[in-house]
Amino acid sequence: MMKRMKRIGSLLLCALLALGLFAACGGGGNGGGNVTYGRYVEEDISPEGMRGYPQSFVMFSDGSLDLITSDWSEDAGSSYLRWRSTDGGANWQQMDMSWTEQYINDYSEYYERGETPPEEISLGSMYPLESGDVLFQVYTWKYDASADFYSSLSELYRITPDGTITPFSIAEIEEAKAGGGNVHVQNMLTLPGGRLFLSLYIEPSQAQMNDPSFDWNSTERMAVYDVLSGEKIYDLPYRGWNVFANSTTLFINDYEKGFQAINIADGSPSTAPMPSEEMMMRIANSWQGSSFVDDENNFYMVTARGMDKITVEATEPEKVMDGLNYTYGSPLYSINSVAFSPGDDSMVMAVYDNQNYESLTGRLLRYVWDDDAVATSDNVLRVYSLYDNYSVRLGLSEFKRQNPDVTVQYETAFDPYADGGAMPMSRGGGTSGGGDTGMTEEDALRALNTELLNGTGPDVLILDGLPVESFIEKGILEDLAGVLDGNGDLLQPLVAPMYQDGKIYAVPTNFFVPTLFGESGYVESLADFDTFLAAIKDGVGIPEYIEYDPNWAEEEMNEYYQKMYGARPEEEQPVFYVESLSDLFVSFYASCAPAIFSEKTGINRENLAAFLQAVKDVSDRYGLADPEMMNMYGGGMVSSFSMGGYAQYDYSSTLNRYSQRQSRVGYSRLGSYNILQNVSYQIYYSGQNNNWGKVVDDTAQADTETLPALSPATISMPGLASGAYFPTLMVGVTTTTGQPELSRAFVAAMLSEDVQKYDMGNGFPVTRSAMQYQYANYTRRDEYMVQQGINMIPFDYETLLSSLETPFYTNSYLQDVIYKPVEDFCTGNTTLEAAVDQIVSETELYFAERQ
């Protein structure tokens, strides 16, 4: 790859690219140690004193840069900062932003008195112009106490370098104001010839919304205006989101019409060639980054995976940069925007640290092409996993930081980005996500085994569904005891069961624990599986399911919500409120599977039969075999604060029912403090006065009553396996590695504090310092929430660790394949013995292939 960016041409109109969200990256690479040259070299050009989120970042036609950040951290209050550079970021001049203070007001005194401010003013988007002016949006919110209603008004203003503020008056804003509506700027882009593209949402007035004939398509409008006067030059008859431009053509992805090319000069349709519809949809779906188009109509997608080029003739994207080798490829950063220097081989990228959810601190990174920089070194480390993973990416970033001269290659069997999509939060079994080729995990395993037997396999294996015990038996994995010796930070209850005769061949980097939540003093009494089952069968049943009818009157609707979702007195609560047979199956499977399945010995028929009978007994007690109850789901997802919302965990329906005071206990596949936080919130709000959290036996009293606080506790989920837990992202070094020292160094990086302390959605960390770090964040939020009357659940992770006994290495295949026989048994369509025989038969080949 030589001088690629010479072909990009003049991109003065691409000064500001669309704001982007972070996307984790797909793997690839075929190993090798041949030295190659030519790559982009990274340089941090952040202005001195830069802080806060990069709200706007622009490159102008002369190559100068303009940056506006917003800092909302507690110590900063709320402030905006601005810098400008005329030499590509070598030197910066800080610009005056004191004018923003008139739009920043403290309304806390109203809220402290329990009042709503009559009017609130806030700043919206800001857009620097080449003249030195700034276009900015101001929101005004007015509260009508008599109607308990907020009205809002959004207006555009321009401020000149001398501080003069004038309205940027466009026709749509004036029309909306006159009619009692509002206007929101959705997208803004400067174009050649002093023009400005605006995508607007016209919020209708109350009268328009009540008019059955109102055309809702008219609420979204696009037009091009004079950037100085605001005079409209022409309308664009499109509605969409992705907008790109080069020096002659504007490209718009319309909701219904697909990508459209428009001549910037007059707004007429353009005959400019574009990549194929399939390639353009990859650009449209690649929303977690920034994209742009050059003067040859080549499109570039920049995400954490790197930069891909899509030419007019392309059938597949061409990799221009691999994010693994750069800061922006780390899961700790998200891409805000990218700008390219016209006619130059350099680009500047605005990124922000998504770990700091309070201030989202940003950085500016400059990339310059260097013909002499090593692209692929003699030292190559190949890491393989079935599925792409944030934690692995973070480990590779940390390893690369420690070993900058090593080339890292991350290879995955399945590419969730093949169609430009975002990384899945949790993988399914069987086949891949994006770009599904129909290949199964077993197909991938056979291909990997061939490489390993030929001695051409990867250096490091991430055992995310790969047969851990079988690989150990076959001698595929090296002993890692030397890497772990002296590491007193490892949580020994997790690691100790994995040693065999003083040797350990695969190390977990994270773990989940099947956990039961309940009131302290009660949940502890259910620790034995038989006792738990007896309590469920002896307790009250789940409420009869009521079909929702949108035509109900208000009184009927309130009665429905109280019956289905309202808090219940303890004596009316089922012990384990499961929403469906599939929910019940998943909950019990977590703590029973380790006693049923083994890669070494296959299936334990006796324990399998006991598991099936337990599921059927509870299903019979709650009527879950009813067709309407088979596959209902009442759970949800919890996003991790520490990952800016990118790490997510299942929030089961049983835990949801418990936290809403409708069930005595609830189950969780616990692997994050964010689950604990969410339960704390729900318990608090279920006790307050609202229609979804009242004691249903006395509605009148419940209107003024706040329910007493709960005292939740947690224990390991009772089941056939004692103290079951799930080690995740097991990492091992192959015996055929050509880089044994580097491979062990990568394992050490995966266990380092700078990797372990971040919640990436794979479970709790396996080091004590990281567990304490995450717990400190949890309790820090606790201090804040206590001020609002929300008490966070106390959590003794030392007690939890001491209860763990049985690790289980699995993937989702077994869980998926045995569900149908379980369903047939619970519905009476087969016998217990026949269901056991069917499961044994269907999994026989699976276990044989993993030997």
Short mmCIF file of N, CA, C and O in Angstrom, two decimals, residues 572-612:
data_model
loop_
_atom_site.label_atom_id
_atom_site.label_comp_id
_atom_site.label_asym_id
_atom_site.label_seq_id
_atom_site.Cartn_x
_atom_site.Cartn_y
_atom_site.Cartn_z
N GLU A 572 -48.50 -13.32 48.62
CA GLU A 572 -49.10 -13.54 47.30
C GLU A 572 -48.04 -13.70 46.21
O GLU A 572 -48.38 -13.83 45.02
N GLN A 573 -46.78 -13.68 46.59
CA GLN A 573 -45.71 -13.76 45.60
C GLN A 573 -45.31 -15.21 45.34
O GLN A 573 -45.05 -15.96 46.28
N PRO A 574 -45.23 -15.63 44.07
CA PRO A 574 -44.65 -16.94 43.77
C PRO A 574 -43.18 -16.95 44.21
O PRO A 574 -42.55 -15.89 44.28
N VAL A 575 -42.66 -18.11 44.50
CA VAL A 575 -41.24 -18.19 44.89
C VAL A 575 -40.35 -17.79 43.73
O VAL A 575 -39.40 -17.03 43.89
N PHE A 576 -40.67 -18.28 42.52
CA PHE A 576 -39.80 -18.06 41.36
C PHE A 576 -40.69 -17.73 40.17
O PHE A 576 -41.22 -18.63 39.51
N TYR A 577 -40.92 -16.45 39.89
CA TYR A 577 -41.87 -16.00 38.88
C TYR A 577 -41.19 -16.04 37.51
O TYR A 577 -40.55 -15.09 37.10
N VAL A 578 -41.32 -17.16 36.81
CA VAL A 578 -40.77 -17.26 35.46
C VAL A 578 -41.87 -16.95 34.45
O VAL A 578 -43.03 -17.32 34.64
N GLU A 579 -41.50 -16.26 33.37
CA GLU A 579 -42.48 -15.81 32.39
C GLU A 579 -42.83 -16.88 31.37
O GLU A 579 -43.86 -16.80 30.71
N SER A 580 -41.93 -17.85 31.17
CA SER A 580 -42.14 -18.81 30.09
C SER A 580 -41.34 -20.08 30.37
O SER A 580 -40.45 -20.11 31.22
N LEU A 581 -41.63 -21.11 29.61
CA LEU A 581 -40.88 -22.35 29.71
C LEU A 581 -39.42 -22.13 29.32
O LEU A 581 -38.51 -22.68 29.94
N SER A 582 -39.18 -21.34 28.30
CA SER A 582 -37.80 -21.09 27.88
C SER A 582 -37.01 -20.35 28.96
O SER A 582 -35.83 -20.62 29.18
N ASP A 583 -37.66 -19.42 29.67
CA ASP A 583 -37.00 -18.73 30.79
C ASP A 583 -36.63 -19.70 31.90
O ASP A 583 -35.55 -19.64 32.47
N LEU A 584 -37.57 -20.59 32.22
CA LEU A 584 -37.32 -21.59 33.26
C LEU A 584 -36.15 -22.49 32.86
O LEU A 584 -35.26 -22.77 33.67
N PHE A 585 -36.16 -22.95 31.63
CA PHE A 585 -35.10 -23.83 31.14
C PHE A 585 -33.73 -23.16 31.26
O PHE A 585 -32.77 -23.77 31.78
N VAL A 586 -33.60 -21.93 30.81
CA VAL A 586 -32.32 -21.23 30.85
C VAL A 586 -31.85 -21.04 32.29
O VAL A 586 -30.66 -21.20 32.61
N SER A 587 -32.77 -20.69 33.17
CA SER A 587 -32.40 -20.46 34.57
C SER A 587 -31.86 -21.73 35.23
O SER A 587 -30.85 -21.69 35.94
N PHE A 588 -32.53 -22.85 35.03
CA PHE A 588 -32.09 -24.11 35.65
C PHE A 588 -30.86 -24.68 34.96
O PHE A 588 -30.02 -25.32 35.59
N TYR A 589 -30.77 -24.49 33.66
CA TYR A 589 -29.63 -25.03 32.91
C TYR A 589 -28.31 -24.49 33.45
O TYR A 589 -27.32 -25.22 33.53
N ALA A 590 -28.30 -23.23 33.86
CA ALA A 590 -27.05 -22.60 34.28
C ALA A 590 -26.39 -23.32 35.44
O ALA A 590 -25.16 -23.42 35.50
N SER A 591 -27.18 -23.82 36.38
CA SER A 591 -26.59 -24.45 37.56
C SER A 591 -26.67 -25.98 37.52
O SER A 591 -26.27 -26.64 38.48
N CYS A 592 -27.18 -26.53 36.44
CA CYS A 592 -27.28 -27.98 36.31
C CYS A 592 -26.36 -28.54 35.22
O CYS A 592 -25.91 -29.69 35.31
N ALA A 593 -26.10 -27.76 34.18
CA ALA A 593 -25.32 -28.25 33.04
C ALA A 593 -23.97 -28.82 33.43
O ALA A 593 -23.56 -29.85 32.88
N PRO A 594 -23.21 -28.21 34.38
CA PRO A 594 -21.91 -28.79 34.72
C PRO A 594 -21.99 -30.22 35.26
O PRO A 594 -21.00 -30.95 35.19
N ALA A 595 -23.16 -30.60 35.80
CA ALA A 595 -23.32 -31.96 36.31
C ALA A 595 -23.86 -32.91 35.24
O ALA A 595 -23.94 -34.12 35.47
N ILE A 596 -24.20 -32.37 34.08
CA ILE A 596 -24.78 -33.19 33.01
C ILE A 596 -23.78 -33.47 31.90
O ILE A 596 -23.65 -34.60 31.43
N PHE A 597 -23.04 -32.41 31.48
CA PHE A 597 -22.18 -32.52 30.31
C PHE A 597 -20.71 -32.42 30.68
O PHE A 597 -20.32 -31.63 31.54
N SER A 598 -19.90 -33.19 29.99
CA SER A 598 -18.45 -33.12 30.15
C SER A 598 -17.80 -33.46 28.82
O SER A 598 -18.19 -34.43 28.15
N GLU A 599 -16.81 -32.65 28.40
CA GLU A 599 -16.10 -32.94 27.16
C GLU A 599 -15.32 -34.26 27.26
O GLU A 599 -15.07 -34.92 26.26
N LYS A 600 -14.96 -34.64 28.48
CA LYS A 600 -14.19 -35.87 28.67
C LYS A 600 -15.08 -37.10 28.66
O LYS A 600 -14.77 -38.11 28.03
N THR A 601 -16.20 -37.03 29.37
CA THR A 601 -17.02 -38.22 29.58
C THR A 601 -18.37 -38.17 28.87
O THR A 601 -19.13 -39.14 28.93
N GLY A 602 -18.71 -37.05 28.23
CA GLY A 602 -19.99 -36.97 27.53
C GLY A 602 -21.12 -36.60 28.46
O GLY A 602 -21.00 -35.69 29.27
N ILE A 603 -22.24 -37.36 28.40
CA ILE A 603 -23.45 -37.01 29.15
C ILE A 603 -23.66 -37.95 30.33
O ILE A 603 -23.51 -39.17 30.21
N ASN A 604 -24.04 -37.37 31.47
CA ASN A 604 -24.46 -38.14 32.63
C ASN A 604 -25.99 -38.31 32.53
O ASN A 604 -26.74 -37.36 32.78
N ARG A 605 -26.43 -39.51 32.14
CA ARG A 605 -27.86 -39.74 31.89
C ARG A 605 -28.71 -39.52 33.13
O ARG A 605 -29.81 -38.96 33.06
N GLU A 606 -28.20 -39.94 34.27
CA GLU A 606 -28.98 -39.81 35.51
C GLU A 606 -29.24 -38.34 35.83
O GLU A 606 -30.36 -37.96 36.17
N ASN A 607 -28.20 -37.53 35.75
CA ASN A 607 -28.37 -36.10 36.05
C ASN A 607 -29.21 -35.40 34.97
O ASN A 607 -29.96 -34.47 35.27
N LEU A 608 -29.07 -35.85 33.72
CA LEU A 608 -29.90 -35.28 32.66
C LEU A 608 -31.37 -35.54 32.94
O LEU A 608 -32.22 -34.64 32.81
N ALA A 609 -31.69 -36.77 33.36
CA ALA A 609 -33.08 -37.10 33.68
C ALA A 609 -33.59 -36.27 34.86
O ALA A 609 -34.74 -35.80 34.85
N ALA A 610 -32.75 -36.07 35.86
CA ALA A 610 -33.16 -35.27 37.03
C ALA A 610 -33.42 -33.82 36.63
O ALA A 610 -34.35 -33.17 37.12
N PHE A 611 -32.59 -33.30 35.72
CA PHE A 611 -32.78 -31.93 35.23
C PHE A 611 -34.10 -31.81 34.48
O PHE A 611 -34.89 -30.87 34.71
N LEU A 612 -34.36 -32.74 33.56
CA LEU A 612 -35.60 -32.69 32.81
C LEU A 612 -36.82 -32.78 33.72
O LEU A 612 -37.81 -32.06 33.53
#
